[in-house]
Coordinates of C-alpha atoms in Angstrom, one line a residue:
M1 CA -30.5 25.3 -65.2
D2 CA -31.1 24.1 -61.7
S3 CA -32.4 27.5 -60.6
R4 CA -34.9 27.5 -63.5
E5 CA -36.1 24.0 -62.7
N6 CA -36.5 24.8 -59.0
K7 CA -38.5 27.8 -59.9
E8 CA -40.8 25.8 -62.2
K9 CA -41.3 23.2 -59.5
F10 CA -42.1 25.8 -57.0
V11 CA -44.6 27.4 -59.2
Q12 CA -46.1 24.0 -60.0
G13 CA -46.3 23.2 -56.3
L14 CA -47.9 26.5 -55.5
N15 CA -50.5 26.0 -58.2
T16 CA -51.2 22.6 -56.8
V17 CA -51.7 24.1 -53.3
R18 CA -54.0 26.8 -54.7
S19 CA -56.0 24.2 -56.5
S20 CA -56.3 22.2 -53.4
F21 CA -57.5 25.2 -51.4
D22 CA -60.0 26.0 -54.1
Q23 CA -61.3 22.5 -54.0
L24 CA -61.6 22.7 -50.2
E25 CA -63.5 25.9 -50.5
V26 CA -65.9 24.5 -53.0
L27 CA -66.3 21.4 -50.8
C28 CA -66.9 23.5 -47.7
R29 CA -69.6 25.5 -49.5
E30 CA -71.2 22.3 -50.7
V31 CA -71.2 20.9 -47.2
K32 CA -72.6 24.2 -45.7
S33 CA -75.3 24.2 -48.4
E34 CA -76.1 20.6 -47.7
N35 CA -76.2 21.3 -43.9
D36 CA -78.5 24.3 -44.5
I37 CA -80.8 22.2 -46.6
L38 CA -80.6 19.4 -43.9
W39 CA -81.5 22.0 -41.1
D40 CA -84.3 23.3 -43.2
V41 CA -85.7 19.8 -43.7
I42 CA -85.3 19.1 -40.0
L43 CA -86.9 22.4 -39.1
A44 CA -89.9 21.7 -41.4
Y45 CA -90.4 18.0 -40.7
G46 CA -88.4 17.1 -37.6
N47 CA -90.2 15.5 -34.7
E48 CA -89.6 15.8 -31.0
A49 CA -87.5 12.6 -30.9
L50 CA -85.1 13.9 -33.6
W51 CA -84.9 17.4 -32.0
Q52 CA -84.2 15.8 -28.6
K53 CA -81.2 14.0 -30.1
L54 CA -80.0 17.1 -31.9
F55 CA -80.1 19.2 -28.7
I56 CA -78.2 16.5 -26.8
A57 CA -75.6 16.4 -29.6
L58 CA -75.2 20.2 -29.5
A59 CA -74.8 20.1 -25.8
N60 CA -72.3 17.1 -25.6
Y61 CA -70.1 17.7 -28.6
N62 CA -69.5 21.5 -28.6
G63 CA -68.1 22.2 -25.2
E64 CA -68.5 25.8 -24.1
D65 CA -70.2 26.7 -27.4
G66 CA -73.0 24.2 -26.7
P67 CA -75.4 26.6 -24.9
A68 CA -74.9 29.3 -27.5
L69 CA -75.7 26.9 -30.3
I70 CA -78.8 25.7 -28.5
V71 CA -79.9 29.3 -28.1
K72 CA -79.5 29.9 -31.8
K73 CA -81.6 26.9 -32.7
I74 CA -84.3 27.9 -30.2
R75 CA -84.6 31.3 -31.9
E76 CA -84.8 29.7 -35.3
L77 CA -87.6 27.4 -34.0
L78 CA -89.5 30.4 -32.5
E79 CA -89.1 32.4 -35.7
H80 CA -90.8 29.5 -37.5
N81 CA -93.6 29.2 -34.8
Q82 CA -92.3 25.8 -33.6
Y83 CA -93.0 26.6 -30.0
S84 CA -93.2 23.1 -28.6
L85 CA -89.9 22.1 -30.1
A86 CA -88.3 25.3 -28.8
F87 CA -89.2 24.2 -25.3
L88 CA -87.1 21.1 -25.8
G89 CA -84.2 23.3 -26.3
L90 CA -85.1 25.6 -23.4
N91 CA -85.2 22.6 -21.0
H92 CA -81.8 21.4 -22.3
L93 CA -80.5 24.9 -21.7
V94 CA -81.5 24.7 -18.0
A95 CA -80.0 21.2 -17.7
I96 CA -76.7 22.4 -19.1
T97 CA -76.3 25.2 -16.6
Y98 CA -77.2 22.8 -13.8
T99 CA -74.7 20.2 -15.0
E100 CA -71.8 22.6 -15.6
G101 CA -72.5 24.6 -12.5
E102 CA -71.2 27.7 -14.2
E103 CA -72.5 31.2 -15.0
P104 CA -74.2 31.3 -18.4
S105 CA -72.3 33.2 -21.1
E106 CA -73.2 36.8 -21.7
F107 CA -74.7 35.8 -25.1
V108 CA -77.0 33.3 -23.4
Q109 CA -78.0 35.7 -20.6
I110 CA -79.0 38.4 -23.1
S111 CA -80.7 36.0 -25.4
V112 CA -83.0 34.8 -22.6
S113 CA -84.9 38.1 -22.7
S114 CA -85.4 38.1 -26.4
I115 CA -86.5 34.4 -26.4
L116 CA -89.1 35.2 -23.7
D117 CA -90.2 38.3 -25.8
L118 CA -90.9 35.9 -28.7
M119 CA -92.8 33.5 -26.5
F120 CA -95.1 36.1 -25.1
A121 CA -95.6 37.7 -28.5
M122 CA -96.9 34.5 -30.1
N123 CA -100.3 34.8 -31.8
I124 CA -102.0 31.4 -32.2
P125 CA -105.7 31.2 -33.3
D126 CA -106.3 28.1 -31.2
L127 CA -106.8 29.7 -27.7
D128 CA -106.4 26.4 -25.9
E129 CA -103.0 25.8 -27.5
M130 CA -102.1 29.4 -26.7
D131 CA -102.9 28.8 -23.0
R132 CA -100.9 25.5 -23.0
L133 CA -97.9 27.2 -24.4
L134 CA -98.2 30.1 -21.9
M135 CA -98.4 27.5 -19.1
D136 CA -95.2 25.8 -20.5
T137 CA -93.5 29.2 -20.6
M138 CA -94.4 30.0 -17.0
N139 CA -93.4 26.5 -15.9
W140 CA -90.0 26.9 -17.5
M141 CA -89.5 30.4 -16.0
K142 CA -90.3 29.0 -12.6
K143 CA -87.7 26.2 -13.0
T144 CA -85.0 28.8 -13.8
A145 CA -85.6 30.4 -10.4
H146 CA -83.3 27.6 -9.1
S147 CA -80.7 27.7 -11.9
P148 CA -77.9 30.0 -13.0
L149 CA -80.5 31.5 -15.5
R150 CA -82.4 33.1 -12.5
D151 CA -80.8 36.6 -12.9
S152 CA -81.7 36.8 -16.6
V153 CA -85.3 35.7 -16.1
H154 CA -85.6 37.9 -13.0
E155 CA -84.6 40.9 -15.0
F156 CA -87.1 40.1 -17.8
I157 CA -90.0 39.8 -15.2
H158 CA -88.8 43.0 -13.5
G159 CA -89.1 45.0 -16.8
N160 CA -92.3 43.3 -18.1
H161 CA -94.4 42.3 -15.1
A162 CA -97.1 45.0 -15.8
R163 CA -97.5 43.7 -19.4
L164 CA -97.5 40.1 -18.2
N165 CA -100.0 40.8 -15.4
Q166 CA -102.5 42.1 -18.1
L167 CA -101.8 39.3 -20.6
I168 CA -102.2 36.5 -18.0
A169 CA -105.3 38.1 -16.3
D170 CA -107.0 38.5 -19.7
T171 CA -106.9 34.7 -20.2
N172 CA -109.4 34.2 -17.3
S173 CA -107.7 30.8 -16.9
P174 CA -107.3 29.8 -13.2
E175 CA -104.6 27.4 -14.1
L176 CA -102.6 29.9 -16.0
I177 CA -103.1 32.7 -13.5
L178 CA -101.9 30.4 -10.6
E179 CA -98.9 29.3 -12.6
Y180 CA -98.0 33.0 -13.1
L181 CA -98.5 33.8 -9.4
H182 CA -96.3 30.8 -8.4
T183 CA -93.6 32.1 -10.9
L184 CA -93.7 35.6 -9.2
L185 CA -93.4 33.7 -5.8
A186 CA -90.4 31.7 -7.0
F187 CA -88.6 35.0 -7.9
D188 CA -89.6 36.8 -4.7
F189 CA -91.6 39.5 -6.5
Y190 CA -93.6 40.5 -3.5
Y191 CA -95.1 43.7 -4.8
P192 CA -95.8 42.6 -8.4
L193 CA -97.5 39.5 -6.8
K194 CA -99.6 41.7 -4.6
G195 CA -100.5 44.0 -7.5
M196 CA -101.6 41.0 -9.6
M197 CA -103.7 39.5 -6.8
A198 CA -105.3 42.9 -6.2
Y199 CA -106.2 43.1 -9.9
I200 CA -107.6 39.6 -10.0
L201 CA -109.7 40.1 -6.9
G202 CA -111.0 43.5 -8.1
K203 CA -111.7 42.6 -11.8
E204 CA -111.6 38.9 -12.5
W205 CA -112.7 37.2 -9.3
P206 CA -116.5 37.1 -9.9
F207 CA -115.9 35.1 -13.0
L208 CA -113.2 32.9 -11.4
D209 CA -115.3 32.3 -8.3
A210 CA -117.9 30.5 -10.2
K211 CA -115.6 28.0 -12.0
I212 CA -112.7 27.5 -9.6
Q213 CA -111.9 24.1 -8.2
E214 CA -111.0 23.3 -4.6
K215 CA -107.3 22.7 -5.2
Q216 CA -107.1 26.0 -7.2
Y217 CA -108.8 27.9 -4.4
V218 CA -106.3 26.5 -1.9
H219 CA -103.5 27.9 -4.0
F220 CA -105.2 31.3 -4.3
L221 CA -105.8 31.4 -0.6
W222 CA -102.3 30.6 0.5
I223 CA -100.7 33.0 -1.9
A224 CA -103.2 35.7 -0.7
F225 CA -102.1 34.8 2.8
Y226 CA -98.5 35.2 1.9
I227 CA -99.1 38.8 0.8
S228 CA -101.6 39.6 3.6
M229 CA -104.7 39.6 1.4
D230 CA -106.4 36.4 2.5
D231 CA -109.1 38.4 4.3
V232 CA -109.9 40.2 1.0
L233 CA -110.0 37.0 -0.9
V234 CA -112.4 35.3 1.7
E235 CA -114.6 38.4 1.7
A236 CA -114.8 38.4 -2.1
S237 CA -115.5 34.6 -2.3
G238 CA -119.1 33.6 -3.0
E239 CA -119.5 30.0 -4.2
S240 CA -115.9 29.2 -3.5
R241 CA -116.2 29.9 0.2
R242 CA -117.7 26.5 0.6
F243 CA -114.2 25.1 0.3
I244 CA -113.3 26.7 3.6
E245 CA -116.5 25.7 5.3
Q246 CA -116.2 22.1 4.1
A247 CA -112.5 21.9 4.6
H248 CA -110.9 18.4 4.5
T249 CA -107.5 18.9 2.9
P250 CA -104.5 19.4 5.1
E251 CA -103.8 22.8 3.5
M252 CA -107.4 24.1 4.2
L253 CA -107.5 22.6 7.7
I254 CA -104.3 24.6 8.5
Y255 CA -106.0 27.7 7.3
K256 CA -109.1 27.1 9.4
K257 CA -107.0 26.7 12.5
Y258 CA -105.2 29.8 11.6
C259 CA -108.5 31.7 11.3
A260 CA -109.6 30.4 14.7
M261 CA -106.4 31.6 16.3
K262 CA -106.7 35.0 14.5
S263 CA -110.2 35.4 15.9
G264 CA -109.0 34.9 19.4
G265 CA -109.3 31.1 19.7
E266 CA -107.1 29.1 22.0
C267 CA -103.5 28.6 21.0
N268 CA -101.9 25.8 22.9
R269 CA -99.3 23.1 22.5
Q270 CA -101.9 20.7 21.0
T271 CA -102.8 23.3 18.3
T272 CA -99.2 23.7 17.4
E273 CA -98.7 19.9 17.1
D274 CA -101.8 19.6 15.0
I275 CA -100.6 22.3 12.6
I276 CA -97.1 20.8 12.3
A277 CA -98.7 17.4 11.5
L278 CA -100.9 18.9 8.8
M279 CA -98.0 20.7 7.3
A280 CA -96.1 17.4 7.0
Q281 CA -99.1 15.8 5.3
S282 CA -99.4 18.6 2.7
R283 CA -98.7 17.6 -0.9
M284 CA -100.0 20.6 -2.9
F285 CA -96.9 22.8 -2.6
E286 CA -93.3 22.3 -3.4
E287 CA -91.0 22.4 -0.4
H288 CA -89.5 25.8 -1.2
E289 CA -93.0 27.2 -1.6
K290 CA -94.0 25.8 1.8
T291 CA -91.0 27.6 3.4
K292 CA -92.3 30.9 2.1
L293 CA -96.1 30.5 2.4
W294 CA -96.1 29.0 5.9
E295 CA -93.4 31.2 7.4
E296 CA -96.1 33.5 8.6
I297 CA -97.8 30.8 10.6
S298 CA -95.1 30.9 13.3
K299 CA -96.2 34.5 14.0
F300 CA -99.6 33.2 15.0
L301 CA -98.2 30.6 17.2
E302 CA -96.0 33.1 19.2
P303 CA -98.6 33.5 22.0
L304 CA -97.9 29.9 23.0
A305 CA -94.2 30.7 23.4
E306 CA -94.6 34.3 24.6
A307 CA -93.8 33.4 28.2
S308 CA -90.3 32.3 27.1
V309 CA -89.9 35.1 24.6
T310 CA -91.2 38.0 26.6
M311 CA -90.6 38.2 30.3
E312 CA -89.8 40.6 33.1
L313 CA -86.1 40.7 34.0
P314 CA -84.9 39.8 37.5
T315 CA -83.5 42.5 39.6
Q316 CA -79.9 41.6 38.4
L317 CA -79.8 42.0 34.6
P318 CA -77.8 39.4 32.6
T319 CA -74.4 40.7 31.9
D320 CA -74.0 38.8 28.6
M321 CA -77.3 39.8 26.9
K322 CA -77.3 42.5 24.2
K323 CA -79.3 45.7 24.9
A324 CA -81.3 47.3 22.1
S325 CA -80.3 50.9 22.0
S326 CA -81.8 51.4 18.6
I327 CA -84.4 49.3 16.8
W328 CA -85.0 49.5 13.0
Q329 CA -88.2 48.5 11.3
L330 CA -88.0 46.2 8.2
K331 CA -90.5 45.2 5.6
N332 CA -92.1 41.8 6.3
K333 CA -90.2 38.8 5.1
T334 CA -86.8 40.6 4.8
D335 CA -84.2 38.0 5.7
H336 CA -81.0 39.9 5.3
C337 CA -79.5 43.2 6.6
P338 CA -80.2 46.0 4.1
H339 CA -76.9 47.6 5.0
C340 CA -74.7 44.5 4.8
S341 CA -76.5 43.0 1.7
Q342 CA -75.5 39.4 2.1
S343 CA -75.7 39.1 5.9
Q344 CA -78.5 36.9 7.1
L345 CA -80.5 38.1 10.0
V346 CA -80.8 35.9 13.1
K347 CA -83.2 35.8 16.0
E348 CA -81.8 36.8 19.3
L349 CA -83.1 37.7 22.8
V350 CA -82.2 41.3 23.6
I351 CA -83.1 43.7 26.5
V352 CA -85.6 46.4 25.5
D353 CA -86.3 49.5 27.7
G354 CA -89.8 51.0 27.6
F355 CA -90.5 54.7 28.3
K356 CA -93.2 57.2 28.5
K357 CA -93.0 60.6 26.8
H358 CA -91.2 63.2 29.0
S359 CA -90.3 60.5 31.5
V360 CA -87.4 58.3 32.4
P361 CA -87.1 54.7 31.1
A362 CA -89.4 52.1 32.4
Y363 CA -88.3 50.5 35.6
K364 CA -89.3 47.0 34.3
P365 CA -87.4 46.4 31.0
I366 CA -88.2 43.2 29.1
V367 CA -86.4 40.6 27.2
F368 CA -87.7 40.2 23.7
E369 CA -86.8 38.2 20.6
L370 CA -85.8 40.4 17.7
L371 CA -83.7 40.1 14.6
T372 CA -80.0 41.1 14.6
C373 CA -77.3 41.3 11.9
I374 CA -74.2 39.3 12.8
L375 CA -72.0 41.7 10.9
C376 CA -73.1 45.3 11.9
S377 CA -75.0 44.3 15.1
R378 CA -78.0 46.3 14.1
I379 CA -81.3 45.2 15.6
Y380 CA -84.5 44.9 13.5
A381 CA -88.2 44.3 14.0
Y382 CA -91.1 43.7 11.5
D383 CA -94.2 45.9 11.8
S384 CA -96.1 43.0 13.4
T385 CA -93.3 42.4 15.8
K386 CA -93.3 46.1 16.8
R387 CA -96.9 45.9 17.8
K388 CA -96.3 42.8 19.9
L389 CA -93.3 44.5 21.5
N390 CA -95.3 47.6 22.5
N391 CA -98.1 45.4 23.8
A392 CA -95.5 43.6 26.0
L393 CA -94.2 46.9 27.3
E394 CA -97.6 48.3 28.3
P395 CA -98.1 51.0 29.6
Y396 CA -94.7 52.0 28.2
R397 CA -93.5 52.2 24.6
C398 CA -90.2 52.0 22.7
I399 CA -89.1 53.7 19.5
V400 CA -88.7 51.7 16.4
Q401 CA -87.3 53.7 13.5
L402 CA -87.9 53.1 9.8
D403 CA -84.8 51.7 8.1
P404 CA -83.8 54.3 5.5
I405 CA -83.1 51.7 2.8
D406 CA -86.2 49.5 3.3
Y407 CA -88.3 52.6 3.9
P408 CA -86.9 55.6 1.9
P409 CA -88.6 58.9 2.9
K410 CA -91.8 59.6 0.9
Q411 CA -91.2 63.3 0.4
L412 CA -92.0 64.3 -3.2
A413 CA -89.1 65.3 -5.4
V414 CA -89.7 68.8 -7.0
K415 CA -88.8 69.6 -10.5
P416 CA -88.2 73.2 -11.4
V417 CA -90.6 74.7 -14.0
A418 CA -88.0 76.4 -16.1
S419 CA -85.9 73.3 -16.7
P420 CA -87.9 70.1 -16.9
K421 CA -84.8 68.0 -17.3
R422 CA -83.5 69.0 -13.9
V423 CA -84.5 67.5 -10.6
V424 CA -84.2 68.3 -6.9
I425 CA -83.8 65.6 -4.4
T426 CA -84.1 66.7 -0.8
P427 CA -83.2 64.2 1.9
T428 CA -85.3 64.3 5.0
T429 CA -83.7 65.2 8.4
T430 CA -82.8 62.7 11.0
K431 CA -82.2 63.1 14.7
T432 CA -78.7 62.7 16.1
S433 CA -77.9 61.6 19.6
T434 CA -78.0 65.2 20.8
T435 CA -81.4 65.7 19.1
S436 CA -79.9 68.3 16.7
K437 CA -81.2 68.4 13.1
A438 CA -79.2 68.4 9.9
A439 CA -80.4 68.5 6.4
V440 CA -78.4 68.0 3.2
T441 CA -80.0 69.3 0.0
N442 CA -78.7 68.3 -3.4
E443 CA -78.6 71.0 -6.0
Y444 CA -80.5 70.9 -9.3
F445 CA -78.6 69.1 -12.0
A446 CA -79.2 68.2 -15.7
W447 CA -78.9 64.6 -16.7
P448 CA -75.3 64.0 -18.0
S449 CA -74.6 63.2 -21.6
T450 CA -72.6 60.1 -22.7
E451 CA -71.8 61.4 -26.1
A452 CA -68.1 61.8 -27.0
R453 CA -66.0 62.3 -30.1
E454 CA -63.5 59.6 -30.9
S455 CA -59.9 60.9 -30.6
Q456 CA -57.2 60.4 -33.3
G457 CA -54.8 58.4 -31.2
K458 CA -54.6 57.2 -27.7
S459 CA -56.3 59.5 -25.2
D460 CA -54.3 60.6 -22.2
R461 CA -57.5 60.8 -20.2
E462 CA -57.8 57.0 -19.7
S463 CA -60.1 56.4 -16.8
N464 CA -58.8 55.5 -13.3
F465 CA -62.2 54.1 -12.6
R466 CA -61.2 51.0 -10.8
D467 CA -58.7 52.6 -8.4
E468 CA -60.1 56.0 -7.7
T469 CA -63.9 56.4 -7.8
Q470 CA -66.0 55.9 -4.8
L471 CA -68.4 54.0 -6.9
H472 CA -65.9 51.3 -7.7
R473 CA -64.8 51.2 -4.0
L474 CA -68.4 50.4 -3.1
G475 CA -68.3 47.4 -5.3
Y476 CA -69.9 48.7 -8.6
K477 CA -68.1 47.4 -11.7
I478 CA -68.8 45.8 -15.0
T479 CA -66.3 42.9 -15.0
G480 CA -67.7 39.8 -13.3
L481 CA -71.1 41.3 -12.4
N482 CA -74.3 40.9 -14.4
R483 CA -77.0 43.5 -14.5
M484 CA -79.0 42.1 -11.5
K485 CA -75.9 42.0 -9.3
R486 CA -74.8 45.5 -10.3
W487 CA -78.3 46.9 -9.5
D488 CA -78.3 45.2 -6.1
I489 CA -75.0 46.9 -5.3
L490 CA -76.3 50.3 -6.4
V491 CA -79.5 49.9 -4.3
R492 CA -78.0 48.3 -1.2
K493 CA -74.5 49.9 -1.0
V494 CA -74.2 53.0 -3.3
I495 CA -77.4 54.9 -2.9
P496 CA -77.1 55.2 0.9
K497 CA -73.7 56.7 0.5
M498 CA -73.6 58.8 -2.7
T499 CA -75.9 61.4 -4.3
L500 CA -77.7 60.6 -7.5
K501 CA -75.6 63.3 -9.3
E502 CA -72.3 61.7 -8.1
I503 CA -73.4 58.3 -9.3
V504 CA -74.7 59.1 -12.7
N505 CA -71.8 61.6 -13.4
T506 CA -69.3 58.9 -12.5
I507 CA -70.9 56.3 -14.8
A508 CA -71.4 58.8 -17.7
N509 CA -67.8 60.0 -17.4
N510 CA -66.6 56.4 -17.8
V511 CA -68.8 56.0 -20.9
R512 CA -67.4 59.3 -22.5
L513 CA -63.8 58.2 -21.7
R514 CA -64.3 54.9 -23.4
K515 CA -66.0 56.4 -26.4
S516 CA -63.3 59.0 -26.8
Q517 CA -60.6 56.3 -27.2
E518 CA -59.6 55.4 -30.7
G519 CA -61.8 52.5 -31.7
G520 CA -63.5 52.8 -28.3
H521 CA -67.0 52.3 -29.5
T522 CA -66.0 48.8 -30.8
K523 CA -63.4 47.9 -28.2
F524 CA -65.5 48.8 -25.2
A525 CA -68.9 48.1 -26.8
Y526 CA -70.0 45.7 -24.0
A527 CA -69.0 48.0 -21.1
I528 CA -70.6 51.0 -22.7
A529 CA -73.9 49.2 -23.3
E530 CA -74.0 48.0 -19.7
W531 CA -73.2 51.5 -18.3
E532 CA -75.8 53.1 -20.4
H533 CA -78.3 50.4 -19.4
D534 CA -77.7 51.3 -15.7
L535 CA -77.9 55.0 -16.4
E536 CA -81.3 54.5 -18.1
R537 CA -82.6 52.5 -15.2
L538 CA -81.4 55.0 -12.7
K539 CA -83.1 57.8 -14.7
Q540 CA -86.4 55.9 -14.9
E541 CA -86.5 54.8 -11.2
Y542 CA -85.0 57.8 -9.4
Y543 CA -84.4 60.9 -11.5
S544 CA -87.8 60.8 -13.3
S545 CA -89.8 59.6 -10.2
N546 CA -91.0 60.8 -6.9
F547 CA -88.2 59.0 -5.1
T548 CA -86.5 61.0 -2.3
W549 CA -82.8 60.3 -1.9
P550 CA -81.9 59.1 1.6
Q551 CA -79.7 61.1 3.8
Y552 CA -76.1 59.9 3.9

C-alpha cells in the first residue's frame, strides 16, 4: 500500500514538474517573441538617443559577450540600411576594446571585414548623404589604427585598397579623398598611398585644382611630400599654386622654407629654429601625423649639423667606435630591422672606409651617422643617406648592399609551358667574403592539395607540428596569432630561411592531417580555415607572381 502510494505521488510530482517546464518553455517563447517584436520596433522607430542607451547596456551588462552582441546589432542595422545608427555601435565597439585593453574576440575580428564590406556596398540615391557616410566610415577606420581593432581593419584595407582607391577617387570630393589618404597614412600603407596620389594627380587633379581650398591643398601637399611626390603636385597645380606663393599658415611657411633649402638656399641655425617654431604652431595635423609627415624635414637640415656628423678622423682612430664592415640599404622610413622584426633601429656614429675600384681603402676614413640594429648589429642606410655618404667620401666610394628582405631580387620567375600550375623560383647569387659565387635553384613544384578523407577512428599520423617543423620553430602558428601577425612572421622570418615549397607543403600537410582526423573538419575548423587562408595568400603573392625568392 505504501509502495503504491509512493509511486502515485512520484508520478504526480513528475507530472507537476513536466507541467512547470512546459509553462516555462511557453513563457520563454512568449518573452522571445515579445523581445523580437520590441527589437523590430526599436529597429524601425528607434532614435539615436535610444540606440546609444541600448549599446551602453549591451556593453555594460554582458561582460565578454558585449562586443559580440554589439557586432550582431550593427549587422542588423546595416542590413536595414540604418547606417547612421550602425556608427553608434561601431564607436562603442572601439571604446570597449580601449577600455578592456584586450584583444578582440575572433568573432569580432572576422566581423569587422564583413561590416566594412556592407558599408562600402551601400547604394544611396542622395549623393551628399553617401559622401557623408563614406566620410564617417573613413574616420572610424582611422580611429581604429590606434586600437586593438587595427589588425582587422589593416587586413581589410590590404585586400581592398585597389577597389577603395577607385571608389573614393570617383567621388571627386576633396574632403573624402583626403580622409582616405589620411586613413592610409594612419595604417602606414606607403605604396597604396603613393598609388592613390599618382592616380589623383594623373586623372582627377585638373578638376580638384579648380575647387580646392587652402587648407585642403596643405594636406595634399604634405602627404605628397611624405611619399616624395610634392614636386609632381606643385608642377600639376594651376590655380592652387597661389596657396604656396601667398603662404601665411605655419604649414605652408614650413614648406616654403623647405623649398628654399632644396634649391640650394642657406641652411643655418636660425632657419632650423624658425622651422621648429612653425611646427609647434601647426594645428592642421594630429600629433602622430606630424611625426610621420615631418620626419623628412630633418634630412634637409642635416647640412647644418654635417660638421658634427661627418668629419675626418684624427690620426689615432677611436678604439670604442664601431666600424662599418657592411652597410645595407633600407627603404625610406623603415624604422625596424627587417631581420629582427621587432628591433628598433637607432642612429649611431660609425667609421666608414672609402675606396676606389682596384685600389686599397681610402687613407682618410670618415665618421658618419648611420642606423644600427641593437640586436644583430647590422648597419643600415636609406637611399638618400647613401648619396650623402658617398659625397662625404669623395673622391672615394663605399659599397651599400640592398637588403634582401626590403629589396628582394627582381629576376622574373619562369613558369614551364607544359605545366602552368608549376613555378620555378631562382634565387640570385650573392658574393661571399672570398668573392666566390653560389646559387641555389628550387625545382619546379605543383601547388599542394589540402584535401583529405576523414578516417574511421583516431589517426596515428597526428601532426607533430609544434615540436618538429622548422616553420613552427620560426614562430609561425595559429594559436595566439591573428592573420596579420602570422603574415608578418612569414614575410620577416620564414621567407628568408625556407623555400616556398617547404613552407606551403608544411602548411598543407597540417591541413590534411587535421581533416583526416575523425570529426576533424568540425573540431579543427578554425585552424583549417586560417591555414588555407595563408596558403591562398602565399599562392597569390608569391607562387602566381613574378616574385623571386631570396637566397637563404
